[in-house]
mmCIF file of C-alpha atoms in Angstrom:
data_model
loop_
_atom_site.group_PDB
_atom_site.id
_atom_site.type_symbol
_atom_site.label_atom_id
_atom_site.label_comp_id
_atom_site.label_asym_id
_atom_site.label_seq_id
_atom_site.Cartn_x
_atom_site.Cartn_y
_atom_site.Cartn_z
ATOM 1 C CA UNK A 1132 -30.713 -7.627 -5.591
ATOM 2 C CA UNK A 1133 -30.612 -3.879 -5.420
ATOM 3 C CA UNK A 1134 -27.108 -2.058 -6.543
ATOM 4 C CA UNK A 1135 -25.035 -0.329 -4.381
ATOM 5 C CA UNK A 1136 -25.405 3.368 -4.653
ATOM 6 C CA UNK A 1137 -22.943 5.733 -3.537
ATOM 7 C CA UNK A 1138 -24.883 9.037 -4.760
ATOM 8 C CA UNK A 1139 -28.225 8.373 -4.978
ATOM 9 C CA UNK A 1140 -30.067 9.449 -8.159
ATOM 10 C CA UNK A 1141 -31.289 13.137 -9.346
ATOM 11 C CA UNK A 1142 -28.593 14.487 -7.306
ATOM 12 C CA UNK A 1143 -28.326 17.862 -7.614
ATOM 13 C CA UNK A 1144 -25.477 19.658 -5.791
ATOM 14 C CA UNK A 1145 -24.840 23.580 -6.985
ATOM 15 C CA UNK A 1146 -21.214 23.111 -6.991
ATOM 16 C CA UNK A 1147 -20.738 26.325 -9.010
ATOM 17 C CA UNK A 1148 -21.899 28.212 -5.800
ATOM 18 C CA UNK A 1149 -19.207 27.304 -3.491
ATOM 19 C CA UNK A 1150 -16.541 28.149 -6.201
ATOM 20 C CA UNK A 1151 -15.601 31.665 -4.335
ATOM 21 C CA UNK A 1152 -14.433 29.305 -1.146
ATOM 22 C CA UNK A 1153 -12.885 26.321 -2.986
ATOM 23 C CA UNK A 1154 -10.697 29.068 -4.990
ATOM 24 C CA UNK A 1155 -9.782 30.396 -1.802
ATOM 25 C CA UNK A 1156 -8.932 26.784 -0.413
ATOM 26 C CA UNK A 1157 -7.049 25.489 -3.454
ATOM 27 C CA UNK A 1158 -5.010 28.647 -3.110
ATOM 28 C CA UNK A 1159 -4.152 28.455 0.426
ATOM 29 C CA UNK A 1160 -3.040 25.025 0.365
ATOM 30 C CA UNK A 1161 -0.885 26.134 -2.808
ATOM 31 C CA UNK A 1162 0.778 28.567 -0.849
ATOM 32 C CA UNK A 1163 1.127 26.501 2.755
ATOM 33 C CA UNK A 1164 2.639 23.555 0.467
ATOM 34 C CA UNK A 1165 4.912 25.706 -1.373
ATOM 35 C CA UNK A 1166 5.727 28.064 1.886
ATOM 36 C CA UNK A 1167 6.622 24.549 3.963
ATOM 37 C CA UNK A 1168 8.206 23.024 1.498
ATOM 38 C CA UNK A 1169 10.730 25.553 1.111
ATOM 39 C CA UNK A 1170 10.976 26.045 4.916
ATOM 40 C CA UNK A 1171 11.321 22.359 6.019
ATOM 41 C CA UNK A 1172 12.856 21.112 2.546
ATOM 42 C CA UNK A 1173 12.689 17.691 1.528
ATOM 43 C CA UNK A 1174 14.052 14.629 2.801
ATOM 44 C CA UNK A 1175 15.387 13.507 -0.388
ATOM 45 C CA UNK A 1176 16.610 9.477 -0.983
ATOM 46 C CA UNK A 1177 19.615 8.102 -2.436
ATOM 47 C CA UNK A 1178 18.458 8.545 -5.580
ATOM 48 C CA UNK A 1179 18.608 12.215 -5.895
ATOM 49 C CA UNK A 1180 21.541 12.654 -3.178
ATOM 50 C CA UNK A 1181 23.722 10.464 -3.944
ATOM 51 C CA UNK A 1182 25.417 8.189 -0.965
ATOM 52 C CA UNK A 1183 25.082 4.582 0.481
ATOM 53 C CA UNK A 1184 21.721 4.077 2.239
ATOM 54 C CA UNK A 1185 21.929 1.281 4.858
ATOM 55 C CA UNK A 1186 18.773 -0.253 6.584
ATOM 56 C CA UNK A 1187 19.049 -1.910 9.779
ATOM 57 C CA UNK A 1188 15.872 -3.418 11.897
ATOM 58 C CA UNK A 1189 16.489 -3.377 15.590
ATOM 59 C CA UNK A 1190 14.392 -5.502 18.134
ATOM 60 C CA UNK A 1191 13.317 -2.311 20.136
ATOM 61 C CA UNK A 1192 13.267 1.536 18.532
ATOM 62 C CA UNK A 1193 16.697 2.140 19.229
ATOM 63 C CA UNK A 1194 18.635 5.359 20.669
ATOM 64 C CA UNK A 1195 19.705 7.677 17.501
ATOM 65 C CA UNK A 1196 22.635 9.459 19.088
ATOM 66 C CA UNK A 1197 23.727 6.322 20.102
ATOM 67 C CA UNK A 1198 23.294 4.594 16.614
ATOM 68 C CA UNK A 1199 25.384 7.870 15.129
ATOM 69 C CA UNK A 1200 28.123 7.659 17.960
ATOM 70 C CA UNK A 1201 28.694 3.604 16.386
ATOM 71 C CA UNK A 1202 28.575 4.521 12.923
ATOM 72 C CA UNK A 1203 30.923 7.228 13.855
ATOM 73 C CA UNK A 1204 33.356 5.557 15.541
ATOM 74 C CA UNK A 1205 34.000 3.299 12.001
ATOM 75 C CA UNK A 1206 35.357 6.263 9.835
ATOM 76 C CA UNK A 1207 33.460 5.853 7.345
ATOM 77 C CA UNK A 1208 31.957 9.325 7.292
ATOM 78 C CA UNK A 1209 29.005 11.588 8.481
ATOM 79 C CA UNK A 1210 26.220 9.461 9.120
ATOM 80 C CA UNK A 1211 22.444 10.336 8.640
ATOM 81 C CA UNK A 1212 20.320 8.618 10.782
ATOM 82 C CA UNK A 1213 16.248 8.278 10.298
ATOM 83 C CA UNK A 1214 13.959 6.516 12.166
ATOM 84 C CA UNK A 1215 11.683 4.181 10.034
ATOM 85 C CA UNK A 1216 7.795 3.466 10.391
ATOM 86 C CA UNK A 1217 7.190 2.369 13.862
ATOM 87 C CA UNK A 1218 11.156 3.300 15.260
ATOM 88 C CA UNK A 1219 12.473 -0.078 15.066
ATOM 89 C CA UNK A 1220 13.891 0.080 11.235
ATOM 90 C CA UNK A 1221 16.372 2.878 10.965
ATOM 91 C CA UNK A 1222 17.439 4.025 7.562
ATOM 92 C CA UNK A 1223 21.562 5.263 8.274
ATOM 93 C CA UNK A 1224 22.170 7.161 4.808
ATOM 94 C CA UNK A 1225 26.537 7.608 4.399
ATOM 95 C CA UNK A 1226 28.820 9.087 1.509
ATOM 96 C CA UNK A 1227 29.929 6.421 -1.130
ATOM 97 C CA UNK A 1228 33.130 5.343 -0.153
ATOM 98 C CA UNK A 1229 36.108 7.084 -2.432
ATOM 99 C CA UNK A 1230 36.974 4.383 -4.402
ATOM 100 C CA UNK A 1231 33.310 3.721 -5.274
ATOM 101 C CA UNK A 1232 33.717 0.284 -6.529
ATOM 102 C CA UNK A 1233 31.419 -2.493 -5.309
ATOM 103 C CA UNK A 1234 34.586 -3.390 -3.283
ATOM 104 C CA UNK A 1235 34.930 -0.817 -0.910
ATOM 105 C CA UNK A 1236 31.133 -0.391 -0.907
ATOM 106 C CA UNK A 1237 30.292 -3.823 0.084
ATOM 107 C CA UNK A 1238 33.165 -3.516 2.773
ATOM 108 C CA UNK A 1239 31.692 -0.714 4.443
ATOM 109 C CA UNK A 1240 28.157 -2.370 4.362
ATOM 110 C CA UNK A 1241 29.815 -5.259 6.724
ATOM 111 C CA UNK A 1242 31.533 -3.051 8.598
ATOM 112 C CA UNK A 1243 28.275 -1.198 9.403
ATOM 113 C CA UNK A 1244 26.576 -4.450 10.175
ATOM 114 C CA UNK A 1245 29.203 -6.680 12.243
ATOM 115 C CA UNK A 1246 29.307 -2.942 14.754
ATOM 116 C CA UNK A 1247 25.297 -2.590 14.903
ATOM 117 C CA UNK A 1248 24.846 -6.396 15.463
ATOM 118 C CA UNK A 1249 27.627 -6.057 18.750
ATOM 119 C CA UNK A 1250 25.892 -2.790 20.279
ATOM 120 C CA UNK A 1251 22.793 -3.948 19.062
ATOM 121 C CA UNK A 1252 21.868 -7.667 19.820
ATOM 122 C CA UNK A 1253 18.835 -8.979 17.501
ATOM 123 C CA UNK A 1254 19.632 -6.042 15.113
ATOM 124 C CA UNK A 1255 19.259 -7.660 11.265
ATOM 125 C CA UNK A 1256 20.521 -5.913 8.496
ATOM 126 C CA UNK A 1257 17.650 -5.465 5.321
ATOM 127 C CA UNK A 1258 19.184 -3.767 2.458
ATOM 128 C CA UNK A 1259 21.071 -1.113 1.202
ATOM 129 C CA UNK A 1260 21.531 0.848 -2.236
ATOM 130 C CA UNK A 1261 23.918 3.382 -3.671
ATOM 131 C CA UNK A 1262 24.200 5.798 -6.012
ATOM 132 C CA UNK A 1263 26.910 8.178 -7.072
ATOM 133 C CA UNK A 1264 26.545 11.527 -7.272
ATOM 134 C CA UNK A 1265 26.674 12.318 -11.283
ATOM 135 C CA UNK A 1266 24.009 9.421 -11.579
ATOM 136 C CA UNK A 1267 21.673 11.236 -8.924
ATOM 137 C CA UNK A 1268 21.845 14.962 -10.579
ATOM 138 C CA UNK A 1269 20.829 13.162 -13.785
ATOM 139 C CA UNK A 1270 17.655 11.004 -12.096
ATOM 140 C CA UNK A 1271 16.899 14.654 -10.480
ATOM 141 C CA UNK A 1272 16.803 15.795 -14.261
ATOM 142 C CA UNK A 1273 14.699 13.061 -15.717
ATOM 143 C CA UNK A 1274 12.440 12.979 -12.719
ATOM 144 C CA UNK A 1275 11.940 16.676 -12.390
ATOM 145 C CA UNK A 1276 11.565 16.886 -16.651
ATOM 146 C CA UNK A 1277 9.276 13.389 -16.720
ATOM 147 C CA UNK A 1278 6.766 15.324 -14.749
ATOM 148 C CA UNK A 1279 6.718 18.531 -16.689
ATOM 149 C CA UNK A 1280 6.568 17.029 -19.592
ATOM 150 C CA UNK A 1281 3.409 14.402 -18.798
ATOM 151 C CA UNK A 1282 1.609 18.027 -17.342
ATOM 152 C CA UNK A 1283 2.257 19.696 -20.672
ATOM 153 C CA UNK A 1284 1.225 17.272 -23.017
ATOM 154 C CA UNK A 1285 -1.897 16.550 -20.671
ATOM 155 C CA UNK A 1286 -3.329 20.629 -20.935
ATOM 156 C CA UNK A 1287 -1.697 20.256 -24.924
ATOM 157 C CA UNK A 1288 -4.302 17.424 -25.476
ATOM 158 C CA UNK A 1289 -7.344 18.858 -23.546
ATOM 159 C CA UNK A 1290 -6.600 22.150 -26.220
ATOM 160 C CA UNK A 1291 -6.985 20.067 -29.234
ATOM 161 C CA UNK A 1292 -9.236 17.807 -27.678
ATOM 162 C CA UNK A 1293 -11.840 20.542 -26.128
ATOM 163 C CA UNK A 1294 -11.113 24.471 -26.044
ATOM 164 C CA UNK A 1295 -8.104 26.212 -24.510
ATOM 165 C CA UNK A 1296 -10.012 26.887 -21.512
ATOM 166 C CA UNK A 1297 -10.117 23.162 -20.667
ATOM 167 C CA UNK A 1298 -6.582 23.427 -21.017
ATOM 168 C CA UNK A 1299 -5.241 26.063 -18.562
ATOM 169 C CA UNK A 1300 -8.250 24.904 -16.084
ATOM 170 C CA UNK A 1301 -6.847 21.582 -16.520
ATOM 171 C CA UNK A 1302 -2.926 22.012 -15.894
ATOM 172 C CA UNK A 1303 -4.229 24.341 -12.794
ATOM 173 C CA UNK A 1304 -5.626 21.723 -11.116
ATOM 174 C CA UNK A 1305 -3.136 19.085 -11.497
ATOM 175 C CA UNK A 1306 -0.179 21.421 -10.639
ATOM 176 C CA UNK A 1307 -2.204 22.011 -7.884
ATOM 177 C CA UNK A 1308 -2.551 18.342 -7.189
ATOM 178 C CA UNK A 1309 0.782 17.736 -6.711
ATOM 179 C CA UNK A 1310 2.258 20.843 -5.073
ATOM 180 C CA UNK A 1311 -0.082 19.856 -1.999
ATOM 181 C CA UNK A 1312 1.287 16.614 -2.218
ATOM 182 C CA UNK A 1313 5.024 17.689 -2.263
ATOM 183 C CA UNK A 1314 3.887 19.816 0.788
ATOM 184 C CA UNK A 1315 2.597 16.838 2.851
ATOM 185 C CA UNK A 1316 6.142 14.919 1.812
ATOM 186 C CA UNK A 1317 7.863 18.470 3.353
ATOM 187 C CA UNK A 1318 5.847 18.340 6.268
ATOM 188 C CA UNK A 1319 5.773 13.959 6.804
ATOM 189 C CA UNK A 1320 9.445 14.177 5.951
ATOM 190 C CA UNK A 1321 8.947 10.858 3.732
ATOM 191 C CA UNK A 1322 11.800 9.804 2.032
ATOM 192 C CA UNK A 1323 11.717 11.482 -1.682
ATOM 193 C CA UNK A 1324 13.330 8.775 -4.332
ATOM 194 C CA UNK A 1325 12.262 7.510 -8.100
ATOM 195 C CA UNK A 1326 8.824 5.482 -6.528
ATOM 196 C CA UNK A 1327 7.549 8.898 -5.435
ATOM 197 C CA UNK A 1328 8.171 10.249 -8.889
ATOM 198 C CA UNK A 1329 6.496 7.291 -10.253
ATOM 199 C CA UNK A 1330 3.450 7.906 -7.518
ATOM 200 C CA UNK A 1331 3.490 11.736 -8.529
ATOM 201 C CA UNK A 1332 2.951 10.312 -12.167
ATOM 202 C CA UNK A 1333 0.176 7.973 -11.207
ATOM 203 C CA UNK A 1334 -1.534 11.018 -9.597
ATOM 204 C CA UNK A 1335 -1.503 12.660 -12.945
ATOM 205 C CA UNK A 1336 -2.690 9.868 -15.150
ATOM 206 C CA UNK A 1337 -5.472 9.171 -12.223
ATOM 207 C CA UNK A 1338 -6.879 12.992 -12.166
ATOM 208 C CA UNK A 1339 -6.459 14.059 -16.212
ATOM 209 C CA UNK A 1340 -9.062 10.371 -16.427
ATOM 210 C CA UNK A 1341 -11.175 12.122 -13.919
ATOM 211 C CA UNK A 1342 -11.516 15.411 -15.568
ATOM 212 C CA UNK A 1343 -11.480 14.162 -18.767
ATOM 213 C CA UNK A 1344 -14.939 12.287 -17.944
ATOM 214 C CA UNK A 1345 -16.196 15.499 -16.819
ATOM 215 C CA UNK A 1346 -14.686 18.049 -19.286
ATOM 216 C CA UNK A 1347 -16.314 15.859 -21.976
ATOM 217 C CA UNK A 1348 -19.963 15.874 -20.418
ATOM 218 C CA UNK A 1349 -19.643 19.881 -20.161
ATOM 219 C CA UNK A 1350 -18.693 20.113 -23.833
ATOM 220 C CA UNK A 1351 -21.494 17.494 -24.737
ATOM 221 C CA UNK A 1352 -24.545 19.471 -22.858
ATOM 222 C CA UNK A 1353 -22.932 22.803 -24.249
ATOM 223 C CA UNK A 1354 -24.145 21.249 -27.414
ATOM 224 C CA UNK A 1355 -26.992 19.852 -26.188
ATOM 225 C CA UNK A 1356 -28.708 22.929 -24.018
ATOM 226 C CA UNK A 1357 -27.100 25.743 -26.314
ATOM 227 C CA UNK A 1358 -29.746 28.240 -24.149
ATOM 228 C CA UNK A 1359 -28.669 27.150 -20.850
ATOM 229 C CA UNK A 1360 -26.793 29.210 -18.841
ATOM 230 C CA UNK A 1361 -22.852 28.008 -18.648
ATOM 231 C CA UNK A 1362 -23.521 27.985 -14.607
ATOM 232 C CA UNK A 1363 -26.326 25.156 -14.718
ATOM 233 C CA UNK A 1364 -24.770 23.207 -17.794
ATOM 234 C CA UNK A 1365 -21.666 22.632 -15.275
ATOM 235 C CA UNK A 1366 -23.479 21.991 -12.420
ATOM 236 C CA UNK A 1367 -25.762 19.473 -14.237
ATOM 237 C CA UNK A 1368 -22.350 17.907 -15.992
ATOM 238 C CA UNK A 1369 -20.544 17.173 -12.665
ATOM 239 C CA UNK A 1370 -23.473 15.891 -11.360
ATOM 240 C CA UNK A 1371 -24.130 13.703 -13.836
ATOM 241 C CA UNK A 1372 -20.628 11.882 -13.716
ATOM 242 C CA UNK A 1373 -20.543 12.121 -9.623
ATOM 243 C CA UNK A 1374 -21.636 8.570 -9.250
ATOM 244 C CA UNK A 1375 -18.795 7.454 -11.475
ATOM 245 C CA UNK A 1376 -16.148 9.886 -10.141
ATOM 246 C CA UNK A 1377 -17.153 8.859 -6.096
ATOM 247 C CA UNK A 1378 -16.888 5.395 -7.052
ATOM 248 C CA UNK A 1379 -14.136 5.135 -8.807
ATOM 249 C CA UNK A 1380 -12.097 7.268 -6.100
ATOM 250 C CA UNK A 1381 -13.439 4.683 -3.727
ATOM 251 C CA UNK A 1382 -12.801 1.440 -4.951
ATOM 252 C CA UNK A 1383 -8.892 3.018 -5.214
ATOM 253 C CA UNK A 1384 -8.970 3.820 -1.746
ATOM 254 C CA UNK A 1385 -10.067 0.587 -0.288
ATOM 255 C CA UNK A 1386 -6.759 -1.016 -2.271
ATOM 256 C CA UNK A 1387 -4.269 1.891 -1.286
ATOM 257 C CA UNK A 1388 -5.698 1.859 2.412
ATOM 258 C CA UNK A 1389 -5.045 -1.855 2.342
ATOM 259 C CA UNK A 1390 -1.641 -1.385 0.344
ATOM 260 C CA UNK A 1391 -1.150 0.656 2.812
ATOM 261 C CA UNK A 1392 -2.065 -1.289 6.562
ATOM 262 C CA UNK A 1393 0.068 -4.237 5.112
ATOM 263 C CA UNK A 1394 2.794 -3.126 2.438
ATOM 264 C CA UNK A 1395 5.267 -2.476 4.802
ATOM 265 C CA UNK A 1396 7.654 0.927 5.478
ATOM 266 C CA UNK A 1397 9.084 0.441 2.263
ATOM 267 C CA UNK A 1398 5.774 1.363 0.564
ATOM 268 C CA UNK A 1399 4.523 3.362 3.115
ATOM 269 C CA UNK A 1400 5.533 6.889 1.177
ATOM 270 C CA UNK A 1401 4.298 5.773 -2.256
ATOM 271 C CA UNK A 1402 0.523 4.574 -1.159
ATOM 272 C CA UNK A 1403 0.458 7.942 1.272
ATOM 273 C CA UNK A 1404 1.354 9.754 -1.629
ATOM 274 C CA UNK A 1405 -1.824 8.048 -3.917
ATOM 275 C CA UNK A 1406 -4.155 8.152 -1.181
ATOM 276 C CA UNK A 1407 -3.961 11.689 -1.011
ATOM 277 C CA UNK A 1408 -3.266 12.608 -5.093
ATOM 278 C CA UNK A 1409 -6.738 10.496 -5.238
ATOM 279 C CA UNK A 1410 -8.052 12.635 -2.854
ATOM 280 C CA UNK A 1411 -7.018 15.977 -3.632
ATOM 281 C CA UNK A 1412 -7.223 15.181 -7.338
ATOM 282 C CA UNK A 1413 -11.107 14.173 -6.803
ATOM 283 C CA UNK A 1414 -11.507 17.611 -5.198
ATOM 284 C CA UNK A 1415 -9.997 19.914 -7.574
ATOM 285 C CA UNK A 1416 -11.715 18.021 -10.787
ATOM 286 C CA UNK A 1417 -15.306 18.784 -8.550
ATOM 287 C CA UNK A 1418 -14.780 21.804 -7.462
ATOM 288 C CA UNK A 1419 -11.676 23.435 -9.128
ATOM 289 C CA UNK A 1420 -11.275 22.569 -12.585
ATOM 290 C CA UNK A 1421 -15.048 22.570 -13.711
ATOM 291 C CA UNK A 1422 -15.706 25.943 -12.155
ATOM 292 C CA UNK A 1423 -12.594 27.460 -13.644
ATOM 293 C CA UNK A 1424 -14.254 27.394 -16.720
ATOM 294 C CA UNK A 1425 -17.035 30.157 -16.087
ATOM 295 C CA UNK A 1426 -13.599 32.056 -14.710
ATOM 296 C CA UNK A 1427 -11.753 31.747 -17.921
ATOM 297 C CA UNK A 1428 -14.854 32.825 -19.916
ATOM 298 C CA UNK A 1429 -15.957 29.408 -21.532
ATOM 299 C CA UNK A 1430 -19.597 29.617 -23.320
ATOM 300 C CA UNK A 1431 -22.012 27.387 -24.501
ATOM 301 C CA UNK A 1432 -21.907 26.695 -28.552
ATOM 302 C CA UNK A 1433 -23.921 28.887 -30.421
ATOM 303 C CA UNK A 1434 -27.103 27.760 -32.383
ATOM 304 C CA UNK A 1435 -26.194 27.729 -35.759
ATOM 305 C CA UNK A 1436 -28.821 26.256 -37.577
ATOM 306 C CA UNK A 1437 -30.954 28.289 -40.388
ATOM 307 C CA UNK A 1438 -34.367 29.232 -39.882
ATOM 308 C CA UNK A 1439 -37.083 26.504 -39.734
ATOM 309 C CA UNK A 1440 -34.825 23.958 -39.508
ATOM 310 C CA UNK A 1441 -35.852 22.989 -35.861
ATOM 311 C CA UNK A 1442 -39.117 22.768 -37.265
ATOM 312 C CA UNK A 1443 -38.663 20.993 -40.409
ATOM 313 C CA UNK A 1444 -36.767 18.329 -37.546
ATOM 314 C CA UNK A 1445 -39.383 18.545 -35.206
ATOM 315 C CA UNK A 1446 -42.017 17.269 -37.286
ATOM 316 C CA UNK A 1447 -40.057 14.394 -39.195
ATOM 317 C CA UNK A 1448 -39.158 13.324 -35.453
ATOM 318 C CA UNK A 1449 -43.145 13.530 -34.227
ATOM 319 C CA UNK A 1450 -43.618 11.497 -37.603
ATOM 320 C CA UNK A 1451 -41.288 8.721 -37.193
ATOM 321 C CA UNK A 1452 -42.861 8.138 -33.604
ATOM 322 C CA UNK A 1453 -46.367 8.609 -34.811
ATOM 323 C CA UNK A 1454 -47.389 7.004 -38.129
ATOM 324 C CA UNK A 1455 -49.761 9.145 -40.356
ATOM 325 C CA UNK A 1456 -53.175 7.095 -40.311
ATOM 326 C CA UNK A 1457 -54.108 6.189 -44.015
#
């Protein structure tokens, strides 16, 4: 039975040459993330806003001005109206009533529902959550601080672990990472809540294992092939670990596609999100973070060893595999 072989064996890709144009990409997509995110802002979930999110699945995509014009006709406030997967679940997102008890909250859920289900017949009402607004500045916090945090202590370890170069090259890439994905939730206009936080944290766990792999075959053939120029050691350490990286990235894919084809709308932002961290992240760990190294100045480990000592270890070795005839 012959094994399945994504990258066939003795590949050998010069990775290290394209570096000029996948600098140039990684920064452009920086930017255009950054640029559009600003521009188009995010579209932000109860979690962070604060407010009463209602979600209400219609038999046909329904009319949004005429959803609004209902909602607004009950007085209880400026809706927000969003249109759901394929149109037919709309997500109506209104202030938390002013007594903000469970009361009044639950009141204005069945007022919501009882007016949708007359203008609307078939409409079914799915769920709804609230936060108030003190509780959503401090998720904002923790979310925003989780993430920094998990970055800095990732490029902290690869110091100690490796050389400061790994380091910076490896917080560049990550922050990288996940600015393009913020940019695709700008552009998408996904709902932003805590399960994209917790995807955005899954995309750093998933590329710091990815770039660990390879950051620890660079150091290892810096020891091993102190002569060789820094260029080929990293070109022979990516390709080394390619068949693991490509197949590992794979074998995610195939479950997030599949998360993603049947998990519903209420998944749908958190497996886009992974499905392109995984892809992105496999990029810059390739093409980004390995080749940032030459950039920063990383060199192989000089040979330290006093003369006639390779020697002295070169014979004992030809010894042990050759016994000395008596």
């Amino acid at each position: 039975m012959r094994l399945l072989k994504l990258v066939p064996d003795n590949t050998n890709i010069d990775f290290v040459r394209l570096r000029g144009w996948a600098f140039g990409l990684t920064l452009a997509l920086t930017l255009l993330a950054v640029g559009v995110t600003f521009a188009k802002g995010l579209n932000l979930g109860v979690d962070f806003v604060g407010g009463l999110m209602i979600e209400e699945k219609f038999p046909t995509p329904p009319s949004a001005d005429r959803v609004r014009s209902v909602i607004d006709g009950l007085g209880v406030g400026e809706a927000n109206i969003q249109a759901v997967g394929d149109g037919r679940t709309v997500s109506i997102r209104l202030p938390v009533p002013k007594s903000n008890d469970e009361g009044a909250t639950n009141a204005v859920v069945r007022k919501v529902e009882t007016a949708l289900g007359q203008q609307f017949p078939g409409a079914t009402f799915s769920r709804y959550d609230t936060v108030s607004g003190k509780v959503s500045g401090e998720l904002i916090k923790h979310g925003v601080l989780a993430v920094v945090l998990a970055i800095l202590g990732i490029g902290l370890f690869a110091i100690f672990r490796f050389e400061w170069q790994f380091g910076v090259s490896t917080i560049v890439a990550i922050v990288h990472d996940l600015l393009v994905t913020l940019g695709f939730f700008a552009i998408t206009q996904f709902e932003l809540d805590l399960t994209i936080i917790a995807a955005f944290l899954t995309i750093i766990g998933y590329s710091i294992n990815d770039k660990i792999v390879i950051d620890d075959r660079i150091r290892e053939n810096m020891r091993r092939y102190r002569k060789m120029d820094m260029r080929e050691i990293i070109n022979l350490s990516v390709n080394e670990t390619l068949p693991r990286t490509v197949m590992t990235s794979v074998t995610i894919l195939l479950a997030l596609i599949a998360l993603l084809l049947l998990g519903g709308h209420v998944l749908r932002g958190f497996t886009a999100a992974m499905i392109l961290g995984i892809v992105v992240g496999t990029y810059s760990s390739i093409y980004v973070s390995s080749s940032l190294l030459i950039t920063l100045g990383l060199r192989a480990e000089p040979n330290r060893e006093k003369p006639g000592t390779t020697d002295k270890r070169k014979v004992a070795d030809a010894e042990r595999i050759t016994p000395r005839e008596s």
